[in-house]
Amino acid sequence: MHTRDQRFARRTERMQGSAIRELLKVTEIPGTISLAGGLPASDIFPVQQVAEATQRILKNNPAQALQYGTTEGYTPLRELIIERMRQKGIHATVDNILIVSGSQQGLDLIAKILVDPNDRLLVEEPTYMGALQAFNPYEPRYIAVRSDDQGIVTEELEAALQQGPKCLYALPNFQNPSGVTYTLERRQQLVELAGRYNVTILEDDPYSELRFEGEHLPSLLALEQQRVQQPPERPYAGNVIQFNTFSKILTPGLRLGWVVAPAEVIRMLVLAKQGTDLHTSTFNQLVAYELMRDGFLESHIPLIRETYRQRCNAMLDALERYFPEGVRWTRPQGGMFLWVTLPEHIDAAQLLSRALEYKIAFVPGAAFHPCGGGQNTMRLSFSSSSPEQIDEGIKRLGSLLKDTL
Amino acid sequence: MHTRDQRFARRTERMQGSAIRELLKVTEIPGTISLAGGLPASDIFPVQQVAEATQRILKNNPAQALQYGTTEGYTPLRELIIERMRQKGIHATVDNILIVSGSQQGLDLIAKILVDPNDRLLVEEPTYMGALQAFNPYEPRYIAVRSDDQGIVTEELEAALQQGPKCLYALPNFQNPSGVTYTLERRQQLVELAGRYNVTILEDDPYSELRFEGEHLPSLLALEQQRVQQPPERPYAGNVIQFNTFSKILTPGLRLGWVVAPAEVIRMLVLAKQGTDLHTSTFNQLVAYELMRDGFLESHIPLIRETYRQRCNAMLDALERYFPEGVRWTRPQGGMFLWVTLPEHIDAAQLLSRALEYKIAFVPGAAFHPCGGGQNTMRLSFSSSSPEQIDEGIKRLGSLLKDTL
């Protein structure tokens, strides 16, 4: 068997998925409070509406719903997505949209068509671990640019862009893992600089609709359309590729997302996707279509926002109450995560093994650092636990931290 | 934009998906009879049973069905798959099974972990075009071994194996595109030879349950388990990796398949899949589980077989009746396709453009030949048309052929 392949071992050695995976197993032990997983709140899943949508589809359109479909995705769904973008002032045609099996697949496919071994990819630090897992098999080298509480530090960006990265991966809203949101100024600088250096921006945007505080800010895609003065009637052809998902606004179990990109990029993504899995589940696409078409999706998102606002506030309150001096954390305006920085001598991975004895789980931050570092950081998720669980979990963690410091 | 990447252009130039894709568009014209697509019969999809299963799941287990799941797949589904294999005399544990988004994804993932540029892959000729599309982005070189009406010509196999291929891709049952089934003797020789040269067999097995004539023959996986005397109680660790799908026995729109492989290979596939799309739709996995658990799946397969038997017979009868002298075709014992060989001077691609004027579509055979050739061949699908449509379609095609010859 040739599978102990040196090259794949190299490709995968930085795939730090196993740490989280092992964690998720431990968190199945009864009584454990997990602030580790990136799970949306299942207690507010729109179960009844999904059930009704499946029945409508199987009554009215079963032969299409259960049959093979085109690789690009269900056209009426792509049209609804475009209409929704238009209402936010972003212009695209169906040729700019590819339906994918979750935005993770979009990240894999874009790397498949863009990234050759040793190509440079510019990322924030910390950045989303799942994106690194998508990119790593294609063997890029990472250039990391520091992030602060206003997002990627654009003062340090130009030097990085001069190293000739093929693209720049950015998560501007309520970032996973840090919970940080780019300011408008940073967004504008980023888009302007990337345009000047002709570096494609991969904008990962799973959380933007989950804002529970402050004002909505334009996406990098929207700013790019302003920069290139995108004509409303023409296909989009700019420098930003955007990755979106239904996982955070509907349910993750359907595995549905979409990519917005210039038509020539979509054509290549379609070829790549065709070889990868032919197409995304027709049935699930029709479910999403049904739930968008009748307006349910729009009416559901405020419930998610309000739920996460309460849970985030519960976590912030508990952090104030239980965490010792010398520990810092971010204050997210939306999304599912916040980020804790411990005193430098504390190793979060070591802390985790003790935390699990206290039946409390989190994700150590090192895995979100593609170029090393971050040992004294951790990601806490507030989306899938009740305020009471969050309070109890942070209390346990705070008491452990006080012992450790 | 760096997407006009030379390397990807090279990777994709052999992706001949576009021919079929363009076809599928043409076949939407009313009155066109398409024998081109590889679509299962949608008129016998188990719509009511899928509807009932979705309702049961959303009533009893909604939080799990709609939430993220593990990359390996839903364990109870994997356990049912193992039990089903056991009844056929094949031994495996859950660590040997990965749920994928259709077997196409299995082909992509295995290439992702195994194939480096310029690695040699041994394939039959003709072979399944979708497998070539899955493999091509990883830039293998193909070694093609001739196939006849008994399957891959094992007399010519040893010379090919001596060229050091990394693996051998085989479709032993009612092959797509040829409809040919390997004899038992060829199967045994293939497994023995591949074992001797330590070349991994990738056994693509989407159609084996669709046998409507003759006796079931053991899969390459079953023969491999005999060869290595697989102990029933231990995880499978042989030389055959098998790709399976629910698309042909349930419905393709759910995008569900599974891979059977040694545990160490599954572990690498899981890492690769995690980066690719995190996991296959939990909801859809639970639907398949429900339909297997209550015995419905087993009771449904005979209906598919009988439907395809009638349609295949209709096609064979029509071929006898309408096709001119000098044209040959295969006589499938199952599956969805048969294969026509025209006189050598006829180019099937040219014939197609005229056939579309007659409102009849098929797939020209050249795309199934990774090393060139096959211009005078075509694939006909009998699965998704009624006997009347098949008769009318073959009549049109026969009359065109008589004009052409």
Short mmCIF file of N, CA and C in Angstrom, two decimals, chain A residues 47-48 51, chain B residues 52-63 65:
data_model
loop_
_atom_site.label_atom_id
_atom_site.label_comp_id
_atom_site.label_asym_id
_atom_site.label_seq_id
_atom_site.Cartn_x
_atom_site.Cartn_y
_atom_site.Cartn_z
N VAL A 47 -36.86 23.54 12.89
CA VAL A 47 -37.20 22.14 12.59
C VAL A 47 -38.52 22.03 11.84
N GLN A 48 -39.53 22.73 12.36
CA GLN A 48 -40.85 22.63 11.76
C GLN A 48 -40.83 23.15 10.31
N ALA A 51 -39.18 20.70 8.05
CA ALA A 51 -40.10 19.58 7.82
C ALA A 51 -41.14 19.95 6.77
N GLU B 52 -41.54 10.16 4.43
CA GLU B 52 -41.80 9.63 5.78
C GLU B 52 -40.53 9.62 6.63
N ALA B 53 -39.43 9.25 6.00
CA ALA B 53 -38.16 9.21 6.75
C ALA B 53 -37.78 10.60 7.24
N THR B 54 -37.92 11.62 6.37
CA THR B 54 -37.56 12.98 6.81
C THR B 54 -38.44 13.41 7.99
N GLN B 55 -39.71 13.04 7.95
CA GLN B 55 -40.61 13.44 9.06
C GLN B 55 -40.22 12.74 10.35
N ARG B 56 -39.88 11.46 10.25
CA ARG B 56 -39.46 10.72 11.46
C ARG B 56 -38.21 11.35 12.06
N ILE B 57 -37.26 11.64 11.20
CA ILE B 57 -35.99 12.21 11.68
C ILE B 57 -36.22 13.55 12.36
N LEU B 58 -37.02 14.40 11.71
CA LEU B 58 -37.21 15.76 12.25
C LEU B 58 -38.10 15.75 13.49
N LYS B 59 -38.86 14.68 13.64
CA LYS B 59 -39.65 14.53 14.87
C LYS B 59 -38.78 13.99 16.01
N ASN B 60 -37.99 12.97 15.71
CA ASN B 60 -37.29 12.24 16.78
C ASN B 60 -35.87 12.71 17.06
N ASN B 61 -35.23 13.30 16.07
CA ASN B 61 -33.80 13.55 16.22
C ASN B 61 -33.35 14.83 15.51
N PRO B 62 -34.12 15.92 15.63
CA PRO B 62 -33.83 17.08 14.79
C PRO B 62 -32.49 17.75 15.11
N ALA B 63 -32.13 17.83 16.40
CA ALA B 63 -30.93 18.57 16.76
C ALA B 63 -29.69 17.91 16.14
N ALA B 65 -29.85 15.77 13.40
CA ALA B 65 -30.00 15.73 11.94
C ALA B 65 -29.57 17.02 11.27
#
